[in-house]
Coordinates of C-alpha atoms and ligand atoms in Angstrom, one line a residue:
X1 CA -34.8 -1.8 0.7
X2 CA -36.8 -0.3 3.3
X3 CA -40.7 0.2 4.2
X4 CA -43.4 -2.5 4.1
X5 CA -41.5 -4.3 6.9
X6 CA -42.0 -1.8 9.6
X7 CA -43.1 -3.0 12.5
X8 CA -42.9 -2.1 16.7
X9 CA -41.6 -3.8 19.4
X10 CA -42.8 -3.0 22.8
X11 CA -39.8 -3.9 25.5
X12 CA -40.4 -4.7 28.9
X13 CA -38.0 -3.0 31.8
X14 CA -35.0 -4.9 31.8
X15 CA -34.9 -6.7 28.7
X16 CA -33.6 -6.8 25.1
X17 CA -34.1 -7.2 21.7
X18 CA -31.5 -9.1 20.4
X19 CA -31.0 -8.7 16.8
X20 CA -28.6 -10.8 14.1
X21 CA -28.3 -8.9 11.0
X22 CA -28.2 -11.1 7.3
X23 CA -24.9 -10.9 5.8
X24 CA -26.1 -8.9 3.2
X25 CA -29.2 -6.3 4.6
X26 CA -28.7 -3.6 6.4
X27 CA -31.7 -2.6 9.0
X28 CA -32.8 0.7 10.4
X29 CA -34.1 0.8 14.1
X30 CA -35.2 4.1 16.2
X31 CA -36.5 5.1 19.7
X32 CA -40.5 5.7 20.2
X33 CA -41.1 5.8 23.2
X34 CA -39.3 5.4 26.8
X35 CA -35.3 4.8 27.3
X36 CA -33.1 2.5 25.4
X37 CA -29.4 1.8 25.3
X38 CA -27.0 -0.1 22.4
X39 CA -24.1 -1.7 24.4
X40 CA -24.1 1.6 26.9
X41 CA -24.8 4.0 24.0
X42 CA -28.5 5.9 24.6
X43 CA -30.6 6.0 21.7
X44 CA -31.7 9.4 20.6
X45 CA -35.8 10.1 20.5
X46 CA -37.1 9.6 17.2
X47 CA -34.1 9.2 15.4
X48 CA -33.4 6.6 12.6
X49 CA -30.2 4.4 13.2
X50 CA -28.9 2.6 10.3
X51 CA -26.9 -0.8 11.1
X52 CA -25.0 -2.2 8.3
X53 CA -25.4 -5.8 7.0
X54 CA -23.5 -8.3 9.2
X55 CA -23.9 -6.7 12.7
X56 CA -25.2 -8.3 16.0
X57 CA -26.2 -6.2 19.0
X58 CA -28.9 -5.7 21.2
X59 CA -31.4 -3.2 22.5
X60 CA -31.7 -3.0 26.5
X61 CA -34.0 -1.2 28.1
X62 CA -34.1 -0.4 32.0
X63 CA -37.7 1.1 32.2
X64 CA -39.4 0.0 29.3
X65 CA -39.4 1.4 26.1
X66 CA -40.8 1.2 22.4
X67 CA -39.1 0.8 19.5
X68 CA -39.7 0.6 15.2
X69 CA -37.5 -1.4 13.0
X70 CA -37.6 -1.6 9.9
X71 CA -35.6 -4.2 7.8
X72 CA -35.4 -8.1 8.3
X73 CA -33.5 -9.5 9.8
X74 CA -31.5 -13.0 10.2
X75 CA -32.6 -13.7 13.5
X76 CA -34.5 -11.6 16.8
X77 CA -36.1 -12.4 19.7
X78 CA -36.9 -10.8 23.4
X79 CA -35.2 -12.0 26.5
X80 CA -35.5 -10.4 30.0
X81 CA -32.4 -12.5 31.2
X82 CA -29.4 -10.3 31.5
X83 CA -26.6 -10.1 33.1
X84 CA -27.3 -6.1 32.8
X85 CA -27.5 -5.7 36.5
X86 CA -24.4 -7.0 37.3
X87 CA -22.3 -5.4 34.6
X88 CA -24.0 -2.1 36.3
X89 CA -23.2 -2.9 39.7
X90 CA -19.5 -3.4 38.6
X91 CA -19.6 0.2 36.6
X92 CA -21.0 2.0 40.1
X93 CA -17.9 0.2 42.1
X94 CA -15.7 1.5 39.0
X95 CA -17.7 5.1 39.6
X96 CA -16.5 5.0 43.5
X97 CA -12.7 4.4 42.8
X98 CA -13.0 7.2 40.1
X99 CA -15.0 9.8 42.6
X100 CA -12.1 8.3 45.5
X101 CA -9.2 9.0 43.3
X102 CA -10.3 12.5 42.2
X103 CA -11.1 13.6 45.7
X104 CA -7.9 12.4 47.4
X105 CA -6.0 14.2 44.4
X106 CA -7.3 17.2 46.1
X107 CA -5.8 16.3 49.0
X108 CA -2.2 15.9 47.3
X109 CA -2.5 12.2 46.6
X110 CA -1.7 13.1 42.9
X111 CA -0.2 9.9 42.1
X112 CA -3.4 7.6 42.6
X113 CA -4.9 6.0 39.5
X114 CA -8.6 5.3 38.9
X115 CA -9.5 1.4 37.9
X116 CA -7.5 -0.5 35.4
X117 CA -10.2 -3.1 34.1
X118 CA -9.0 -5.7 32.2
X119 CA -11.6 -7.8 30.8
X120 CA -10.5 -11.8 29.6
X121 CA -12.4 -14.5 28.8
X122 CA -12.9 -17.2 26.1
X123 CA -13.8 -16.6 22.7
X124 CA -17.5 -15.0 21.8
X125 CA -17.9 -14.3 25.8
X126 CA -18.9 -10.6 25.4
X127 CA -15.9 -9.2 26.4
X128 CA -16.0 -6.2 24.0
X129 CA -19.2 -5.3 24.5
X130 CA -18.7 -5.3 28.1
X131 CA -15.9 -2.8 27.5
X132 CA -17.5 -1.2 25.2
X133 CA -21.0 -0.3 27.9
X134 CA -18.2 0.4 31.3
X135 CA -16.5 3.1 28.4
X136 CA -20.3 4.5 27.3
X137 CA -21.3 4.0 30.9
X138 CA -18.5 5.9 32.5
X139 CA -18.2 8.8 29.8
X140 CA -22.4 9.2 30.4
X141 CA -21.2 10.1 33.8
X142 CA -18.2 12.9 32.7
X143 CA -15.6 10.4 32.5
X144 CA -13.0 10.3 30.0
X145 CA -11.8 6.6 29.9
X146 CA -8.9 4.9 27.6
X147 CA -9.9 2.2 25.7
X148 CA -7.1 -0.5 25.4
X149 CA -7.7 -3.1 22.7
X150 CA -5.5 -5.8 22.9
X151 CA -7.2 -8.0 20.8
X152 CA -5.2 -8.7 17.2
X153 CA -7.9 -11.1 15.8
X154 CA -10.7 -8.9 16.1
X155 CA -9.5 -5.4 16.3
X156 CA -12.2 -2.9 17.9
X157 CA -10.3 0.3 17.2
X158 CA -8.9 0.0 13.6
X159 CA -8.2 -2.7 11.2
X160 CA -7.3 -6.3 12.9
X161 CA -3.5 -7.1 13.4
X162 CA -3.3 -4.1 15.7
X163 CA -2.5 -3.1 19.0
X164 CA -4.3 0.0 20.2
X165 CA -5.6 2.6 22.6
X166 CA -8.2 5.4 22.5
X167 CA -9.4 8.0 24.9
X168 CA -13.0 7.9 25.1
X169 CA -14.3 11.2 25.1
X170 CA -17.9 10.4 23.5
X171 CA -20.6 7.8 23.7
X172 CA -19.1 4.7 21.6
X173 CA -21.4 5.3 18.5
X174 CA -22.9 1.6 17.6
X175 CA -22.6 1.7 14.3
X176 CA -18.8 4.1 13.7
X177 CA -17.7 2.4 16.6
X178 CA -14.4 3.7 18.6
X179 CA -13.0 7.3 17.7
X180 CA -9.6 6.9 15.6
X181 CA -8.4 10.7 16.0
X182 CA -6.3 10.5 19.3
X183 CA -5.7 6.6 18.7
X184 CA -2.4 4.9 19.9
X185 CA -2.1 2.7 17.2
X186 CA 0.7 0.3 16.7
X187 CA 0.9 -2.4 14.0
X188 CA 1.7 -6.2 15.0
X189 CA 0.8 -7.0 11.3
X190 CA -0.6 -10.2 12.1
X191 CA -4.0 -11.8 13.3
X192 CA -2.2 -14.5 15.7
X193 CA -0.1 -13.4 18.5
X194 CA 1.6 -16.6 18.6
X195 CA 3.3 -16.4 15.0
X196 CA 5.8 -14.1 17.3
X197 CA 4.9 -13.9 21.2
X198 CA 7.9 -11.7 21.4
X199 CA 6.7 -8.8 19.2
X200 CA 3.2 -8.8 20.7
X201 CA 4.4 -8.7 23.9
X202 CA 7.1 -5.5 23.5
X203 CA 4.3 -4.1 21.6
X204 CA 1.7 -4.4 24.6
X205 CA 4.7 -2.8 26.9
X206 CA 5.1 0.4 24.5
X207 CA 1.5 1.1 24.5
X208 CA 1.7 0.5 28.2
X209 CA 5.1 3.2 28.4
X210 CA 3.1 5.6 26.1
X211 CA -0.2 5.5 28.2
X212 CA 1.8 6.0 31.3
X213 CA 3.3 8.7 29.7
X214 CA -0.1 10.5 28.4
X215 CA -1.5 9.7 32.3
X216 CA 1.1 11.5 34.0
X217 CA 0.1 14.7 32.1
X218 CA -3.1 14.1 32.6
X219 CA -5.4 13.8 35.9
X220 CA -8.3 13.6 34.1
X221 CA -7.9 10.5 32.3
X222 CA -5.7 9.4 35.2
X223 CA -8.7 8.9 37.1
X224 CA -10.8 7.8 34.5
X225 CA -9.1 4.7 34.3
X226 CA -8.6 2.2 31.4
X227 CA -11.0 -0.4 30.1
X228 CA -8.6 -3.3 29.0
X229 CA -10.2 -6.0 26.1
X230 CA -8.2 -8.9 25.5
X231 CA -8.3 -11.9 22.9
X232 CA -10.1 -15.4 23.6
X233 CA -7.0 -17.1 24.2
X234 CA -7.0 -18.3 27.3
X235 CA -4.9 -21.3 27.3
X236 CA -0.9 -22.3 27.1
X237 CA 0.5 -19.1 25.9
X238 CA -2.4 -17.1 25.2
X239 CA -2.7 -17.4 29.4
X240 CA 0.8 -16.2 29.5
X241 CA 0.1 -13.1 27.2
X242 CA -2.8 -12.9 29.9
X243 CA -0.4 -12.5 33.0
X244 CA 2.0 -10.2 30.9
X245 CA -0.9 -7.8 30.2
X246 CA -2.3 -7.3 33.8
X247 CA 1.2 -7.2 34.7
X248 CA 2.1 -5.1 32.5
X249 CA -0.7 -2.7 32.1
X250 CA -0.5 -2.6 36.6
X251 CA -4.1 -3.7 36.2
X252 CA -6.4 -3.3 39.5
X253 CA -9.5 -5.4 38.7
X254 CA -9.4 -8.8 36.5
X255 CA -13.1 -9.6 35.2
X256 CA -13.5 -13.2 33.9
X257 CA -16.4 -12.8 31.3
X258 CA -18.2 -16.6 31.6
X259 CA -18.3 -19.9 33.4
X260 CA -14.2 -20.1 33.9
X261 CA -13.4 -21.5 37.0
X262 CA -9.7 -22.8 36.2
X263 CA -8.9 -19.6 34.3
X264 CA -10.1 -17.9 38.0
X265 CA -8.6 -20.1 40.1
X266 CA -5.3 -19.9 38.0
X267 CA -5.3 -16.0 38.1
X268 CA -5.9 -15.8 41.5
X269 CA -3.3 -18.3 42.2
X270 CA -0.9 -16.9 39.6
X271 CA -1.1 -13.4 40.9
X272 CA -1.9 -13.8 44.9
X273 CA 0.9 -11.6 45.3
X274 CA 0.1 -8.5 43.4
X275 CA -0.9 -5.5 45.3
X276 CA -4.0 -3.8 44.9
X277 CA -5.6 -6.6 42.0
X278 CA -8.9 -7.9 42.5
X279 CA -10.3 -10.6 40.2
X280 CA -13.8 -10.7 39.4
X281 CA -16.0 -13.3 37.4
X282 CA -18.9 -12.2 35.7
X283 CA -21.8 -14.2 33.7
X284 CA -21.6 -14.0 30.3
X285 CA -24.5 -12.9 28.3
X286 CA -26.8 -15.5 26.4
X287 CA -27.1 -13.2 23.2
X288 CA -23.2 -12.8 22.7
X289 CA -23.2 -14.5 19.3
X290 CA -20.6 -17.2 18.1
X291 CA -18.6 -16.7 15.5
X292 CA -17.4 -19.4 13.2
X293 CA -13.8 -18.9 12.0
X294 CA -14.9 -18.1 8.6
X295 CA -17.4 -15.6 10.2
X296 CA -14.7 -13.9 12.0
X297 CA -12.2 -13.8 8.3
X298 CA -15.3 -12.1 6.6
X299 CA -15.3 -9.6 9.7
X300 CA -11.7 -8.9 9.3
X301 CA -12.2 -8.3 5.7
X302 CA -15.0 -6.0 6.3
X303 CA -13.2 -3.9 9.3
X304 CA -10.6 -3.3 6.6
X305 CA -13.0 -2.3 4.2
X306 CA -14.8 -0.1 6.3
X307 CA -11.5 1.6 7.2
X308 CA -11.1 3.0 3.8
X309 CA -14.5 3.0 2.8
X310 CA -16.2 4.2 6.1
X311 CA -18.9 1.7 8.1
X312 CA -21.5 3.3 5.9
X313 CA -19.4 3.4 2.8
X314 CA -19.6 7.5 3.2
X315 CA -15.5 7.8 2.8
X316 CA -13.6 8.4 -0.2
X317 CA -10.7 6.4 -0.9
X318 CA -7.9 7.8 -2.9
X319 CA -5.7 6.3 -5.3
X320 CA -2.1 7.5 -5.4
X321 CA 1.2 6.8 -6.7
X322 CA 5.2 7.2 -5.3
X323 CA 8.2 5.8 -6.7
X324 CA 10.0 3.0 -5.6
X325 CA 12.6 5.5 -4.2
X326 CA 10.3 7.7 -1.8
X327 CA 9.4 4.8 0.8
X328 CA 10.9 2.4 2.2
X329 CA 9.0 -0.9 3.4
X330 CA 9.9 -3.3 6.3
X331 CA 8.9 -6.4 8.1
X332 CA 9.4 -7.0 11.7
X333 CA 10.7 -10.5 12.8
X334 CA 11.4 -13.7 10.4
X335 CA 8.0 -14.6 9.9
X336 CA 6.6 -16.7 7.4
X337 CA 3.9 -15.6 5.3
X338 CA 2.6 -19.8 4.9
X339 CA 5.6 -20.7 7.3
X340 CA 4.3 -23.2 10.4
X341 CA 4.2 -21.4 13.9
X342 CA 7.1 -23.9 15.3
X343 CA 8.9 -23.4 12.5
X344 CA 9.0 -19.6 13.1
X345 CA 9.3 -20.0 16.9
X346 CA 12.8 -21.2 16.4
X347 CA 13.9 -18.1 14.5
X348 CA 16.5 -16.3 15.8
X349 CA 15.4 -13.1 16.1
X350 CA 11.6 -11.9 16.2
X351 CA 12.4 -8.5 16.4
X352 CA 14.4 -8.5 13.7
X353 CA 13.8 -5.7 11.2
X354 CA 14.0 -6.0 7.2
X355 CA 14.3 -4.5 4.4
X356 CA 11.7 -5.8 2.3
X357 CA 12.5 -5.7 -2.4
X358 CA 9.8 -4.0 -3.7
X359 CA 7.7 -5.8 -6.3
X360 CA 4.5 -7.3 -7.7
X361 CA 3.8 -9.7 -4.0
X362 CA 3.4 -6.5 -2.7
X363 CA -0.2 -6.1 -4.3
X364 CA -3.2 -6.4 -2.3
X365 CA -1.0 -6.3 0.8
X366 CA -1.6 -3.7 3.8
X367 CA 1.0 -1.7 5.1
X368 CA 1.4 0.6 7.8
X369 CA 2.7 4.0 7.7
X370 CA 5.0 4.3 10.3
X371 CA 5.9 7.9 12.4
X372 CA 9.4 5.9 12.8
X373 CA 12.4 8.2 11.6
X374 CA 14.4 5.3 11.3
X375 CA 13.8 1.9 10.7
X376 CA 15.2 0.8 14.6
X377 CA 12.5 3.4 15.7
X378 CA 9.8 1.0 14.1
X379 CA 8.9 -0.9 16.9
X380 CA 9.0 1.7 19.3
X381 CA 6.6 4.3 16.8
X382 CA 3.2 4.5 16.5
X383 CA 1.5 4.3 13.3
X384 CA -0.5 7.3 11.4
X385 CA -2.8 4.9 9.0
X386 CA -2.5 2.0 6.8
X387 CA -2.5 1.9 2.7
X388 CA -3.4 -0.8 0.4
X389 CA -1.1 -1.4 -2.2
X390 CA -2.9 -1.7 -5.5
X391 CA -0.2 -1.9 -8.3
X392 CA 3.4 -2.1 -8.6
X393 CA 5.1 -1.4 -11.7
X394 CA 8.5 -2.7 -11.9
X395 CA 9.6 -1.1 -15.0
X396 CA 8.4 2.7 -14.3
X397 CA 9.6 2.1 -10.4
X398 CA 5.9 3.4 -9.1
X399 CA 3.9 1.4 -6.5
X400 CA -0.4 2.8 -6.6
X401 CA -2.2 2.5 -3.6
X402 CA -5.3 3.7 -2.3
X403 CA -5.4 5.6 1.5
X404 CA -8.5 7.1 3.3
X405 CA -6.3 10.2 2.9
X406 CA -5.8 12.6 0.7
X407 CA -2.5 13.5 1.9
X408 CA 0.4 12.9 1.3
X409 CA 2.2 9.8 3.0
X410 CA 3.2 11.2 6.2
X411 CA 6.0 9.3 6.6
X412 CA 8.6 7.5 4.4
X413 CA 8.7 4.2 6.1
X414 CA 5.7 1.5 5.6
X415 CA 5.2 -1.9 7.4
X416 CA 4.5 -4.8 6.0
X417 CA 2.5 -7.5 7.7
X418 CA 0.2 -10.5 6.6
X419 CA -2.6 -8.8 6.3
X420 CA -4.0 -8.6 2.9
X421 CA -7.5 -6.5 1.4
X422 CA -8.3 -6.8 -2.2
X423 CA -9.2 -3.2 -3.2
X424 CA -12.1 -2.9 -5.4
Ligands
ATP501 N1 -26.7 -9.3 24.4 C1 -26.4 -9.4 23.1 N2 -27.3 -9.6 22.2 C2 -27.0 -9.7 20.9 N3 -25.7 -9.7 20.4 C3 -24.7 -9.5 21.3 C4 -25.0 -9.4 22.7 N4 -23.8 -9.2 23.4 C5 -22.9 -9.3 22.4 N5 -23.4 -9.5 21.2 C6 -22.7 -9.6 19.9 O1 -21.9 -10.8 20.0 C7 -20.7 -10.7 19.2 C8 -19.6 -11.2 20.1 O2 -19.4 -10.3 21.2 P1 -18.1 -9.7 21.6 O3 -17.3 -9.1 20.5 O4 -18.3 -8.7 22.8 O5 -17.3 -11.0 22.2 P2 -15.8 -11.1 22.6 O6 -15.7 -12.0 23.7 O7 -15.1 -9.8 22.7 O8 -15.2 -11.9 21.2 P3 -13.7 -12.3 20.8 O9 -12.8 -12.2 22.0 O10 -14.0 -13.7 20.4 O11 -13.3 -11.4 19.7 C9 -20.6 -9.2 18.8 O12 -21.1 -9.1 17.5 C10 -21.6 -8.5 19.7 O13 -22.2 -7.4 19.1

């Protein structure tokens, strides 16, 4: 797989190699000579860094630096136009309110905050990589950021139709991605916000009550701040979910990612009378890569694939069995599974939560596990992990499943969503 196709690429200061992995080779890249970064993330000397089949990213260098790959690739070329500068002017402003909030805590001023970025945008602008180099950026400096990943379609954290937050502790490794031990994870179950506005929007205020909660324990990651990444939808009620989030989230600086002037002009206008909110509009990068929405399905399937499998396939996945009897599985709100969106807008209640029969539709379908006692606690819990179910036999009363875990379930109740992963 690798070998013959080794070859160097000399980069110039200030620009990358942009690279566009085939769907099915991986590619292995290290560091010769000089300094270069992944999204924010250094590069060790001399080390070989293997990127899985399907990956896009790119290799920036400041000062000029050398660098072997090995592998082929779909697509890869050089370009010294950035928007690098900018996105590290913005991290040095962040730096200041940090270093301001940290020194004035001395002082007694214990209730200041450090920045609350939230980053919107359309679709494919870069905003997750431009959370992802602030988060690498900052914690290169001693900062200890949260992520906040808003963004059900294309869940950074965990698997998609989730609603999440992570402290960030340690670079953001390219390839592993965010670190899931301390995650805030709570389960929306469903790729689209708008299938039920309502949920996703209680949702986004619990994460917001629990972060306030782990803040006001904690200067450090108090002044640290929060990186906020939101989805593409930037229109009708996707704009709406916008407001609610900066609202809700008491964010102090809005960045438009890309040429956006109405969604600017509108959040300026729209929020003119919040206190202490800037809003910013920065260029989007020319090597963010579009995704078609078949692109973006295969994603999802492989982000739940490498949550039991591990990116590099290095996990072990378990297969285990309860009875009917030991869990208990839900849905929240009257969804329908194939159900139109207007038709489910018109249900009565979106919080609604159900007891769902056990049997054979269950197979193939993700669940939750919930930390929720009781079912009413459900939307107000966290989650500890997802299974797949695997197998439900009716007549012995056992469901199979597979988990990352060898544990046992942690908890008796399980959500169900839309979200479904054939296990292989
Ligand atoms: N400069 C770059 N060179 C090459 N690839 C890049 C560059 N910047 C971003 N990408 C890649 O482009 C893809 C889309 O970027 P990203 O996920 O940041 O966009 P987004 O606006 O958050 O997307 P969405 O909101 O639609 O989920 C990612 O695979 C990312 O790794």
């Amino acid at each position: 797989m690798f070998g013959p196709q080794i070859r160097r690429v000399k980069l110039e200061k200030q620009s990358e190699l942009r690279i566009e992995l085939q769907p099915t080779s991986p590619l292995r890249l290290r560091l010769l000579d000089g300094k270069a970064e992944i999204f924010g993330y250094e590069l060790p000397h001399e080390v070989w860094i293997t990127f899985p089949p399907l990956m896009t990213f790119a290799v920036f260098t400041w000062y000029g630096a050398t660098i072997e790959i090995d592998g082929i690739t779909g697509n890869e070329y050089i370009s010294c136009e950035t928007p690098m500068v900018n996105y590290l002017g913005l991290h040095n402003s962040l730096q200041v309110q940090r270093h301001r909030v940290t020194s004035s805590t001395r002082d007694s001023a214990s209730s200041q905050e450090g920045p609350r970025v939230i980053i919107v945008g359309d679709i494919d602008s870069g905003k997750s990589t431009l959370a992802k180099m602030l988060l690498n950026w900052a914690v290169k400096d001693g900062w200890k950021p949260t992520f906040v990943d808003l963004n059900v379609g294309q869940s950074s954290i965990t698997i998609p139709g989730t609603i999440a937050a992570a402290p960030i502790k340690m670079l953001v490794d390219p390839v592993e991605g965010f670190p899931l031990d301390k995650a805030l994870i709570h389960y929306f179950g469903l790729t689209n916000p708008s299938v039920n506005l309502r949920l996703y929007r209680t949702l986004v205020e619990e994460l917001a009550r629990e972060l306030k909660e782990e803040f006001s324990a904690n200067a450090e990651s108090r002044a640290s701040g929060m990186v906020i990444d939101t989805m593409g939808f930037i229109v009708r009620e996707g704009y709406a979910l916008l407001l609610h989030a900066i609202r809700t989230f008491n964010a102090s600086l809005v960045i438009v990612v890309g040429q956006e002037e109405k969604l600017v002009y509108d959040l300026k206008k729209n929020l003119k009378f919040k206190k202490n909110l800037q809003v910013l509009n920065l260029e989007k990068s020319e090597g963010v890569f579009s995704r078609s929405s078949d692109f973006r399905k295969t994603l999802r399937n492989s982000n739940i694939q490498n949550y039991f499998y591990g990116v590099t396939n290095d996990l072990t996945v378990y297969t285990k069995t309860v009875k009917f009897s030991d869990v208990q599985v839900y849905r929240i709100g009257d969804f329908r599974v194939s159900g139109s969106t207007s038709a489910h807008q018109r249900g009565n209640d979106p919080l609604k939560i159900t007891l769902v029969t056990i049997d054979e539709h269950l197979v193939n379908k993700v669940l939750a596990i919930s930390y929720a006692i009781k079912p009413d606690q459900i939307i107000s819990s966290i989650v500890a992990g997802f299974v797949c179910i695997k197998n439900v036999d009716i007549s012995e009363e056992r469901i199979t499943y597979v988990s990352p875990s060898a544990a046992e379930l942690p908890s008796k109740i399980l959500i169900l969503g839309t979200l479904t992963w054939h296990v292989t």
